[in-house]
Amino acid sequence: MVTLLAQEETPQPLAEAGLALEYQDGGSRLIVRDMSPDGCSIRNRGGEALACLLSSNRNIRSLDIRESNISDNGLAQLCLTLRQTDQLEELHASPVGHTGLEFLLGVVRRCTRLQTLSAEVCDVPTLFAGRQNLLPGDYDTSAYVAQKTGDEEEEPVEDEEEAEAKAAAKAEQLRKLFAENDYDSGDEAAVAAPAAPSPGEGVASSALLKLLSDLVLEVRAHVNLTSVECKGAAVPPDMQLDLTRAAEEHCAQQQRKAAEHEEKGSRTASDALRDQMEEIRTLNHGQELMKIDGHLPGEDGTGSSTRMGIRSYVGRRLFSALGEALFECQRFKSKENQAVSTPEGEMAFIAMYIRQKIAAEAEAGH
């Protein structure tokens, strides 16, 4: 079942962030898309609004934000909420940088219900880019002409070719200056270390390799993850293979456990019934000394006489646990325990005792 919410039905914070919601599988699966994919990346507001929606709707078990255009900062808000709610079984993330991958690592460590994880990783510190208020053209002053005042003497008019040459030389000088300083303040360390591999060349940086190694270790340590996909041009193939193998091993391990549990349950029931029937058969064909002369109340005498072994068997199977529970209840009443001072309390105590005894026998393999 697919439900696409109209713009007027989408919560206001999500509508303001430009997000479209699509519910599937009765509301347990949520797909988030950007209504204007060609626009700027959705920043904190979109991620925070989506995090609030997940926090208020715990029925969502699968989240797909691959087409949401939510960048690292918005994903950070979402991951912090997921670590608290631990409600997702599937998470398909949008492209992330180092910052977003680090927050996804936190989700892998904390969310024990998560089974499927997919993400596309880019070898950059973050995909979030702040809004640029200035453009390179704003620094171009080659066409500036100072306004003249009445007191200033009129300067001689330069030759047109000479003026063009000066303007071209000044523009070239400015272009060189911009090229030397064309980086953000956060990228100064990368400029100072030219030996480091540049992103996008197919060679992963040391920071990305460290994060991917941590991801492989965490996936191996969490058996709940049965499907992990980490794509990207800079992600080494051996890292992708390690993640796939770890998830496949977890999936096979869970299948083996399920098969063993099912086999053990069926074998235990069959064996228990077989053992009980064998015990009854042994008692029925036992020695004649076990037979009682006469008949018990309610017997008409037409059939075979009652055997003491059957009554002993029934007593052991049906009444031993109840007798122990009654004895313990009376012992607590003798100590004036308020929990068993009423008939309701006595019944609750007896039921609790029998449940505990059944659990203990199940653990012991009886």
mmCIF file of C-alpha atoms in Angstrom, residues 2-366:
data_model
loop_
_atom_site.group_PDB
_atom_site.id
_atom_site.type_symbol
_atom_site.label_atom_id
_atom_site.label_comp_id
_atom_site.label_asym_id
_atom_site.label_seq_id
_atom_site.Cartn_x
_atom_site.Cartn_y
_atom_site.Cartn_z
ATOM 1 C CA VAL A 2 1.407 3.385 -1.045
ATOM 2 C CA THR A 3 0.245 6.692 0.415
ATOM 3 C CA LEU A 4 1.638 9.940 -0.985
ATOM 4 C CA LEU A 5 0.874 12.876 1.262
ATOM 5 C CA ALA A 6 -0.247 16.058 -0.423
ATOM 6 C CA GLN A 7 1.582 19.272 0.290
ATOM 7 C CA GLU A 8 -1.208 20.523 2.546
ATOM 8 C CA GLU A 9 -1.149 17.246 4.527
ATOM 9 C CA THR A 10 2.627 17.285 5.086
ATOM 10 C CA PRO A 11 3.608 18.703 8.485
ATOM 11 C CA GLN A 12 4.422 22.388 8.183
ATOM 12 C CA PRO A 13 8.137 22.167 9.138
ATOM 13 C CA LEU A 14 8.692 19.462 6.509
ATOM 14 C CA ALA A 15 6.726 21.390 3.889
ATOM 15 C CA GLU A 16 8.801 24.505 4.591
ATOM 16 C CA ALA A 17 11.960 22.441 4.147
ATOM 17 C CA GLY A 18 10.697 21.274 0.737
ATOM 18 C CA LEU A 19 10.247 17.599 1.607
ATOM 19 C CA ALA A 20 7.625 15.238 0.179
ATOM 20 C CA LEU A 21 6.607 12.152 2.203
ATOM 21 C CA GLU A 22 5.431 8.797 0.861
ATOM 22 C CA TYR A 23 4.199 6.076 3.228
ATOM 23 C CA GLN A 24 4.217 2.405 2.233
ATOM 24 C CA ASP A 25 3.377 -0.945 3.875
ATOM 25 C CA GLY A 26 0.650 0.487 6.051
ATOM 26 C CA GLY A 27 2.761 3.365 7.326
ATOM 27 C CA SER A 28 5.756 1.303 8.460
ATOM 28 C CA ARG A 29 7.929 2.432 5.524
ATOM 29 C CA LEU A 30 8.646 6.111 4.838
ATOM 30 C CA ILE A 31 10.269 7.500 1.675
ATOM 31 C CA VAL A 32 11.399 11.132 1.772
ATOM 32 C CA ARG A 33 12.040 13.105 -1.416
ATOM 33 C CA ASP A 34 13.152 16.629 -2.191
ATOM 34 C CA MET A 35 10.448 18.492 -4.094
ATOM 35 C CA SER A 36 13.081 20.624 -5.875
ATOM 36 C CA PRO A 37 16.116 18.373 -6.463
ATOM 37 C CA ASP A 38 17.914 21.058 -8.484
ATOM 38 C CA GLY A 39 17.823 23.499 -5.573
ATOM 39 C CA CYS A 40 20.229 23.868 -2.683
ATOM 40 C CA SER A 41 20.840 21.026 -0.247
ATOM 41 C CA ILE A 42 18.434 20.787 2.629
ATOM 42 C CA ARG A 43 20.256 21.811 5.770
ATOM 43 C CA ASN A 44 19.568 21.468 9.488
ATOM 44 C CA ARG A 45 15.926 22.450 9.320
ATOM 45 C CA GLY A 46 14.936 19.548 7.056
ATOM 46 C CA GLY A 47 16.814 16.970 9.125
ATOM 47 C CA GLU A 48 15.511 18.324 12.413
ATOM 48 C CA ALA A 49 11.908 18.343 11.175
ATOM 49 C CA LEU A 50 12.233 14.751 9.957
ATOM 50 C CA ALA A 51 13.796 13.735 13.277
ATOM 51 C CA CYS A 52 10.809 15.182 15.147
ATOM 52 C CA LEU A 53 8.445 13.218 12.889
ATOM 53 C CA LEU A 54 10.248 9.942 13.626
ATOM 54 C CA SER A 55 10.296 10.663 17.333
ATOM 55 C CA SER A 56 6.517 11.149 17.354
ATOM 56 C CA ASN A 57 5.725 8.197 15.048
ATOM 57 C CA ARG A 58 7.325 5.014 16.381
ATOM 58 C CA ASN A 59 5.464 2.848 13.846
ATOM 59 C CA ILE A 60 8.006 3.737 11.147
ATOM 60 C CA ARG A 61 10.383 0.793 10.722
ATOM 61 C CA SER A 62 11.978 1.627 7.358
ATOM 62 C CA LEU A 63 13.323 5.014 6.248
ATOM 63 C CA ASP A 64 14.560 5.900 2.746
ATOM 64 C CA ILE A 65 16.098 9.373 2.336
ATOM 65 C CA ARG A 66 18.268 8.679 -0.722
ATOM 66 C CA GLU A 67 16.350 11.256 -2.782
ATOM 67 C CA SER A 68 15.837 13.778 0.011
ATOM 68 C CA ASN A 69 19.002 15.833 -0.653
ATOM 69 C CA ILE A 70 19.602 15.955 3.104
ATOM 70 C CA SER A 71 23.288 16.665 3.698
ATOM 71 C CA ASP A 72 25.588 15.807 6.602
ATOM 72 C CA ASN A 73 24.259 18.363 9.094
ATOM 73 C CA GLY A 74 20.635 17.339 8.569
ATOM 74 C CA LEU A 75 21.594 13.663 8.787
ATOM 75 C CA ALA A 76 23.319 14.372 12.092
ATOM 76 C CA GLN A 77 20.027 15.591 13.605
ATOM 77 C CA LEU A 78 18.294 12.475 12.296
ATOM 78 C CA CYS A 79 20.937 10.060 13.621
ATOM 79 C CA LEU A 80 20.848 11.560 17.108
ATOM 80 C CA THR A 81 17.118 10.872 17.298
ATOM 81 C CA LEU A 82 17.459 7.333 15.901
ATOM 82 C CA ARG A 83 20.021 6.494 18.576
ATOM 83 C CA GLN A 84 17.403 7.373 21.197
ATOM 84 C CA THR A 85 14.337 5.722 19.656
ATOM 85 C CA ASP A 86 16.034 2.609 18.152
ATOM 86 C CA GLN A 87 12.961 2.030 16.004
ATOM 87 C CA LEU A 88 14.325 1.459 12.498
ATOM 88 C CA GLU A 89 14.997 -1.896 10.904
ATOM 89 C CA GLU A 90 16.023 -0.399 7.544
ATOM 90 C CA LEU A 91 17.869 2.850 6.802
ATOM 91 C CA HIS A 92 18.805 4.039 3.326
ATOM 92 C CA ALA A 93 20.802 7.241 3.721
ATOM 93 C CA SER A 94 21.488 10.050 1.284
ATOM 94 C CA PRO A 95 25.074 10.697 0.070
ATOM 95 C CA VAL A 96 27.287 11.672 3.006
ATOM 96 C CA GLY A 97 30.808 12.884 3.678
ATOM 97 C CA HIS A 98 33.102 12.005 6.557
ATOM 98 C CA THR A 99 30.851 13.794 9.059
ATOM 99 C CA GLY A 100 27.710 11.961 7.963
ATOM 100 C CA LEU A 101 29.505 8.602 7.955
ATOM 101 C CA GLU A 102 30.653 9.208 11.518
ATOM 102 C CA PHE A 103 27.062 9.795 12.626
ATOM 103 C CA LEU A 104 25.953 6.625 10.803
ATOM 104 C CA LEU A 105 28.614 4.775 12.786
ATOM 105 C CA GLY A 106 26.898 5.969 15.950
ATOM 106 C CA VAL A 107 23.599 4.534 14.694
ATOM 107 C CA VAL A 108 25.249 1.175 13.973
ATOM 108 C CA ARG A 109 26.713 1.078 17.488
ATOM 109 C CA ARG A 110 23.513 2.024 19.333
ATOM 110 C CA CYS A 111 20.583 0.710 17.269
ATOM 111 C CA THR A 112 20.167 -3.011 17.972
ATOM 112 C CA ARG A 113 17.022 -3.329 15.819
ATOM 113 C CA LEU A 114 18.705 -2.084 12.651
ATOM 114 C CA GLN A 115 19.053 -4.865 10.074
ATOM 115 C CA THR A 116 19.617 -3.105 6.737
ATOM 116 C CA LEU A 117 21.884 -0.116 6.096
ATOM 117 C CA SER A 118 22.897 1.484 2.812
ATOM 118 C CA ALA A 119 24.770 4.713 2.130
ATOM 119 C CA GLU A 120 26.854 6.428 -0.524
ATOM 120 C CA VAL A 121 30.054 7.934 0.830
ATOM 121 C CA CYS A 122 32.003 10.816 -0.706
ATOM 122 C CA ASP A 123 35.628 11.408 0.269
ATOM 123 C CA VAL A 124 35.126 14.957 1.540
ATOM 124 C CA PRO A 125 34.918 16.249 5.122
ATOM 125 C CA THR A 126 31.271 17.250 4.640
ATOM 126 C CA LEU A 127 28.764 17.759 1.837
ATOM 127 C CA PHE A 128 27.245 20.691 3.654
ATOM 128 C CA ALA A 129 28.109 24.008 2.019
ATOM 129 C CA GLY A 130 27.173 27.293 3.625
ATOM 130 C CA ARG A 131 25.352 29.872 1.553
ATOM 131 C CA GLN A 132 27.817 32.066 -0.401
ATOM 132 C CA ASN A 133 27.084 35.764 -0.108
ATOM 133 C CA LEU A 134 29.947 36.924 -2.367
ATOM 134 C CA LEU A 135 30.999 35.875 -5.830
ATOM 135 C CA PRO A 136 34.453 36.231 -7.448
ATOM 136 C CA GLY A 137 33.038 38.931 -9.705
ATOM 137 C CA ASP A 138 32.326 41.063 -6.668
ATOM 138 C CA TYR A 139 36.074 41.525 -6.236
ATOM 139 C CA ASP A 140 36.644 42.659 -9.833
ATOM 140 C CA THR A 141 37.340 46.414 -9.709
ATOM 141 C CA SER A 142 38.799 46.757 -13.199
ATOM 142 C CA ALA A 143 35.765 48.709 -14.427
ATOM 143 C CA TYR A 144 35.701 51.074 -11.462
ATOM 144 C CA VAL A 145 35.811 54.792 -12.358
ATOM 145 C CA ALA A 146 36.288 57.267 -9.552
ATOM 146 C CA GLN A 147 33.884 60.171 -9.434
ATOM 147 C CA LYS A 148 35.472 63.555 -9.983
ATOM 148 C CA THR A 149 34.819 66.567 -7.802
ATOM 149 C CA GLY A 150 34.893 70.182 -8.872
ATOM 150 C CA ASP A 151 38.191 70.926 -7.066
ATOM 151 C CA GLU A 152 40.117 68.154 -8.795
ATOM 152 C CA GLU A 153 42.113 68.997 -11.878
ATOM 153 C CA GLU A 154 41.219 67.079 -14.947
ATOM 154 C CA GLU A 155 43.806 64.387 -15.642
ATOM 155 C CA PRO A 156 45.061 63.886 -19.133
ATOM 156 C CA VAL A 157 43.128 61.284 -21.076
ATOM 157 C CA GLU A 158 45.076 58.062 -21.537
ATOM 158 C CA ASP A 159 45.372 56.314 -24.813
ATOM 159 C CA GLU A 160 42.598 53.741 -25.320
ATOM 160 C CA GLU A 161 44.987 50.889 -26.045
ATOM 161 C CA GLU A 162 47.110 51.732 -23.009
ATOM 162 C CA ALA A 163 44.022 51.770 -20.780
ATOM 163 C CA GLU A 164 42.925 48.363 -22.094
ATOM 164 C CA ALA A 165 46.382 46.917 -21.477
ATOM 165 C CA LYS A 166 46.388 48.182 -17.894
ATOM 166 C CA ALA A 167 42.913 46.802 -17.289
ATOM 167 C CA ALA A 168 43.883 43.385 -18.721
ATOM 168 C CA ALA A 169 47.050 43.279 -16.599
ATOM 169 C CA LYS A 170 45.069 44.153 -13.474
ATOM 170 C CA ALA A 171 42.416 41.529 -14.261
ATOM 171 C CA GLU A 172 45.094 38.869 -14.779
ATOM 172 C CA GLN A 173 46.688 39.802 -11.482
ATOM 173 C CA LEU A 174 43.330 39.503 -9.707
ATOM 174 C CA ARG A 175 42.649 36.105 -11.318
ATOM 175 C CA LYS A 176 45.972 34.770 -10.081
ATOM 176 C CA LEU A 177 45.225 36.112 -6.615
ATOM 177 C CA PHE A 178 41.796 34.447 -6.575
ATOM 178 C CA ALA A 179 43.256 31.149 -7.811
ATOM 179 C CA GLU A 180 45.810 31.115 -5.001
ATOM 180 C CA ASN A 181 43.182 31.811 -2.334
ATOM 181 C CA ASP A 182 40.247 29.853 -3.761
ATOM 182 C CA TYR A 183 39.476 27.651 -0.751
ATOM 183 C CA ASP A 184 37.374 27.767 2.406
ATOM 184 C CA SER A 185 38.900 28.432 5.787
ATOM 185 C CA GLY A 186 38.206 24.850 6.810
ATOM 186 C CA ASP A 187 40.265 23.559 3.894
ATOM 187 C CA GLU A 188 43.483 25.380 4.797
ATOM 188 C CA ALA A 189 45.026 22.221 6.230
ATOM 189 C CA ALA A 190 44.382 20.368 2.977
ATOM 190 C CA VAL A 191 46.040 23.172 1.000
ATOM 191 C CA ALA A 192 49.072 23.105 3.271
ATOM 192 C CA ALA A 193 49.526 19.356 2.641
ATOM 193 C CA PRO A 194 49.616 18.855 -1.144
ATOM 194 C CA ALA A 195 50.880 15.278 -0.748
ATOM 195 C CA ALA A 196 47.464 14.076 0.461
ATOM 196 C CA PRO A 197 45.310 12.453 -2.235
ATOM 197 C CA SER A 198 42.603 14.733 -3.525
ATOM 198 C CA PRO A 199 38.968 13.538 -3.339
ATOM 199 C CA GLY A 200 37.421 12.119 -6.435
ATOM 200 C CA GLU A 201 40.598 10.554 -7.848
ATOM 201 C CA GLY A 202 39.583 7.029 -6.776
ATOM 202 C CA VAL A 203 42.108 6.915 -3.911
ATOM 203 C CA ALA A 204 40.596 7.074 -0.427
ATOM 204 C CA SER A 205 42.037 9.491 2.089
ATOM 205 C CA SER A 206 43.382 8.285 5.421
ATOM 206 C CA ALA A 207 40.386 9.809 7.252
ATOM 207 C CA LEU A 208 37.920 7.893 5.088
ATOM 208 C CA LEU A 209 39.868 4.633 5.421
ATOM 209 C CA LYS A 210 39.812 4.994 9.208
ATOM 210 C CA LEU A 211 36.039 5.510 9.232
ATOM 211 C CA LEU A 212 35.449 2.593 6.865
ATOM 212 C CA SER A 213 37.633 0.309 8.992
ATOM 213 C CA ASP A 214 35.600 1.267 12.063
ATOM 214 C CA LEU A 215 32.406 0.551 10.133
ATOM 215 C CA VAL A 216 33.624 -2.939 9.170
ATOM 216 C CA LEU A 217 34.511 -3.710 12.792
ATOM 217 C CA GLU A 218 31.145 -2.497 14.074
ATOM 218 C CA VAL A 219 29.217 -4.479 11.458
ATOM 219 C CA ARG A 220 31.105 -7.642 12.400
ATOM 220 C CA ALA A 221 30.345 -7.047 16.072
ATOM 221 C CA HIS A 222 26.586 -6.510 15.599
ATOM 222 C CA VAL A 223 24.837 -9.681 14.464
ATOM 223 C CA ASN A 224 21.577 -7.805 13.948
ATOM 224 C CA LEU A 225 22.935 -6.324 10.678
ATOM 225 C CA THR A 226 22.102 -8.684 7.822
ATOM 226 C CA SER A 227 22.486 -6.299 4.859
ATOM 227 C CA VAL A 228 25.064 -3.491 4.636
ATOM 228 C CA GLU A 229 25.941 -1.565 1.475
ATOM 229 C CA CYS A 230 28.506 1.236 1.330
ATOM 230 C CA LYS A 231 28.946 2.684 -2.150
ATOM 231 C CA GLY A 232 31.170 5.433 -3.476
ATOM 232 C CA ALA A 233 33.991 6.038 -5.935
ATOM 233 C CA ALA A 234 36.539 6.327 -3.110
ATOM 234 C CA VAL A 235 35.333 3.267 -1.156
ATOM 235 C CA PRO A 236 37.876 0.457 -1.718
ATOM 236 C CA PRO A 237 36.393 -2.749 -3.178
ATOM 237 C CA ASP A 238 37.899 -4.833 -0.374
ATOM 238 C CA MET A 239 36.045 -2.718 2.201
ATOM 239 C CA GLN A 240 32.781 -3.244 0.329
ATOM 240 C CA LEU A 241 33.482 -6.979 0.181
ATOM 241 C CA ASP A 242 34.232 -7.134 3.923
ATOM 242 C CA LEU A 243 30.949 -5.407 4.740
ATOM 243 C CA THR A 244 28.989 -7.719 2.440
ATOM 244 C CA ARG A 245 30.601 -10.854 3.858
ATOM 245 C CA ALA A 246 30.032 -9.786 7.463
ATOM 246 C CA ALA A 247 26.348 -9.125 6.777
ATOM 247 C CA GLU A 248 25.958 -12.438 4.920
ATOM 248 C CA GLU A 249 27.557 -14.309 7.827
ATOM 249 C CA HIS A 250 25.088 -12.708 10.230
ATOM 250 C CA CYS A 251 22.188 -13.632 7.956
ATOM 251 C CA ALA A 252 23.353 -17.251 7.726
ATOM 252 C CA GLN A 253 23.867 -17.376 11.497
ATOM 253 C CA GLN A 254 20.337 -16.156 12.148
ATOM 254 C CA GLN A 255 18.921 -18.708 9.708
ATOM 255 C CA ARG A 256 20.827 -21.507 11.451
ATOM 256 C CA LYS A 257 19.568 -20.398 14.850
ATOM 257 C CA ALA A 258 15.990 -20.249 13.596
ATOM 258 C CA ALA A 259 16.272 -23.733 12.104
ATOM 259 C CA GLU A 260 17.839 -25.125 15.285
ATOM 260 C CA HIS A 261 15.155 -23.518 17.438
ATOM 261 C CA GLU A 262 12.391 -24.913 15.268
ATOM 262 C CA GLU A 263 13.979 -28.362 15.217
ATOM 263 C CA LYS A 264 14.568 -28.304 18.952
ATOM 264 C CA GLY A 265 10.982 -27.280 19.650
ATOM 265 C CA SER A 266 9.481 -30.016 17.493
ATOM 266 C CA ARG A 267 11.893 -32.656 18.806
ATOM 267 C CA THR A 268 11.275 -31.674 22.412
ATOM 268 C CA ALA A 269 7.507 -31.952 22.060
ATOM 269 C CA SER A 270 7.755 -35.289 20.272
ATOM 270 C CA ASP A 271 10.277 -36.686 22.706
ATOM 271 C CA ALA A 272 8.307 -35.514 25.713
ATOM 272 C CA LEU A 273 5.155 -37.173 24.411
ATOM 273 C CA ARG A 274 7.072 -40.354 23.597
ATOM 274 C CA ASP A 275 8.651 -40.454 27.057
ATOM 275 C CA GLN A 276 5.314 -39.924 28.780
ATOM 276 C CA MET A 277 3.631 -42.652 26.726
ATOM 277 C CA GLU A 278 6.502 -45.006 27.484
ATOM 278 C CA GLU A 279 6.181 -44.279 31.191
ATOM 279 C CA ILE A 280 2.448 -44.959 31.103
ATOM 280 C CA ARG A 281 3.021 -48.167 29.140
ATOM 281 C CA THR A 282 5.593 -49.318 31.691
ATOM 282 C CA LEU A 283 3.221 -48.647 34.561
ATOM 283 C CA ASN A 284 0.350 -50.426 32.842
ATOM 284 C CA HIS A 285 2.457 -53.521 32.257
ATOM 285 C CA GLY A 286 4.147 -53.479 35.633
ATOM 286 C CA GLN A 287 4.059 -56.026 38.362
ATOM 287 C CA GLU A 288 0.816 -57.336 39.790
ATOM 288 C CA LEU A 289 1.796 -56.024 43.185
ATOM 289 C CA MET A 290 0.891 -52.580 42.022
ATOM 290 C CA LYS A 291 -2.751 -53.568 41.597
ATOM 291 C CA ILE A 292 -5.298 -52.422 44.183
ATOM 292 C CA ASP A 293 -7.928 -54.817 45.445
ATOM 293 C CA GLY A 294 -11.393 -53.385 44.922
ATOM 294 C CA HIS A 295 -12.424 -50.253 43.069
ATOM 295 C CA LEU A 296 -12.034 -46.598 43.626
ATOM 296 C CA PRO A 297 -15.062 -44.296 43.989
ATOM 297 C CA GLY A 298 -16.711 -43.755 40.629
ATOM 298 C CA GLU A 299 -15.616 -47.111 39.146
ATOM 299 C CA ASP A 300 -18.373 -49.565 38.241
ATOM 300 C CA GLY A 301 -16.254 -52.694 38.419
ATOM 301 C CA THR A 302 -16.824 -53.785 34.828
ATOM 302 C CA GLY A 303 -13.379 -52.728 33.650
ATOM 303 C CA SER A 304 -9.947 -53.542 34.869
ATOM 304 C CA SER A 305 -8.985 -52.525 38.352
ATOM 305 C CA THR A 306 -7.142 -49.296 39.003
ATOM 306 C CA ARG A 307 -3.388 -49.428 39.147
ATOM 307 C CA MET A 308 -1.524 -47.471 41.753
ATOM 308 C CA GLY A 309 1.206 -46.543 39.225
ATOM 309 C CA ILE A 310 -1.163 -44.412 37.147
ATOM 310 C CA ARG A 311 -2.263 -42.448 40.171
ATOM 311 C CA SER A 312 1.344 -41.946 41.168
ATOM 312 C CA TYR A 313 2.181 -40.781 37.653
ATOM 313 C CA VAL A 314 -0.707 -38.282 37.618
ATOM 314 C CA GLY A 315 0.286 -37.058 41.053
ATOM 315 C CA ARG A 316 3.858 -36.474 39.982
ATOM 316 C CA ARG A 317 2.943 -34.800 36.709
ATOM 317 C CA LEU A 318 -0.021 -32.666 37.665
ATOM 318 C CA PHE A 319 -0.041 -32.040 41.402
ATOM 319 C CA SER A 320 3.569 -31.846 42.508
ATOM 320 C CA ALA A 321 4.113 -28.291 41.311
ATOM 321 C CA LEU A 322 0.746 -27.173 42.684
ATOM 322 C CA GLY A 323 1.488 -28.797 46.056
ATOM 323 C CA GLU A 324 4.842 -27.023 46.267
ATOM 324 C CA ALA A 325 3.199 -23.729 45.372
ATOM 325 C CA LEU A 326 0.537 -24.163 48.089
ATOM 326 C CA PHE A 327 3.191 -25.075 50.647
ATOM 327 C CA GLU A 328 5.267 -21.997 49.824
ATOM 328 C CA CYS A 329 2.142 -19.823 49.940
ATOM 329 C CA GLN A 330 1.271 -21.090 53.428
ATOM 330 C CA ARG A 331 4.851 -20.521 54.545
ATOM 331 C CA PHE A 332 4.689 -16.890 53.479
ATOM 332 C CA LYS A 333 1.270 -16.487 55.121
ATOM 333 C CA SER A 334 2.669 -17.790 58.407
ATOM 334 C CA LYS A 335 5.171 -14.933 58.292
ATOM 335 C CA GLU A 336 2.259 -12.483 57.871
ATOM 336 C CA ASN A 337 3.329 -11.440 54.396
ATOM 337 C CA GLN A 338 0.867 -8.844 53.116
ATOM 338 C CA ALA A 339 1.217 -10.028 49.507
ATOM 339 C CA VAL A 340 -0.660 -13.271 50.271
ATOM 340 C CA SER A 341 -3.088 -11.891 52.838
ATOM 341 C CA THR A 342 -6.012 -11.939 50.366
ATOM 342 C CA PRO A 343 -7.404 -14.705 48.122
ATOM 343 C CA GLU A 344 -6.354 -12.692 45.077
ATOM 344 C CA GLY A 345 -2.816 -12.463 46.438
ATOM 345 C CA GLU A 346 -2.691 -16.210 47.065
ATOM 346 C CA MET A 347 -3.793 -16.991 43.508
ATOM 347 C CA ALA A 348 -1.260 -14.541 42.081
ATOM 348 C CA PHE A 349 1.524 -16.107 44.180
ATOM 349 C CA ILE A 350 0.602 -19.652 43.123
ATOM 350 C CA ALA A 351 0.485 -18.657 39.439
ATOM 351 C CA MET A 352 3.852 -16.903 39.727
ATOM 352 C CA TYR A 353 5.433 -19.912 41.444
ATOM 353 C CA ILE A 354 4.181 -22.349 38.808
ATOM 354 C CA ARG A 355 5.422 -20.102 35.976
ATOM 355 C CA GLN A 356 8.862 -19.918 37.585
ATOM 356 C CA LYS A 357 8.965 -23.690 38.011
ATOM 357 C CA ILE A 358 8.018 -24.255 34.368
ATOM 358 C CA ALA A 359 10.721 -21.810 33.239
ATOM 359 C CA ALA A 360 13.321 -23.522 35.446
ATOM 360 C CA GLU A 361 12.434 -26.965 34.061
ATOM 361 C CA ALA A 362 12.586 -25.592 30.499
ATOM 362 C CA GLU A 363 16.080 -24.205 31.095
ATOM 363 C CA ALA A 364 17.190 -27.504 32.587
ATOM 364 C CA GLY A 365 15.926 -29.314 29.466
ATOM 365 C CA HIS A 366 13.187 -31.294 31.190
#
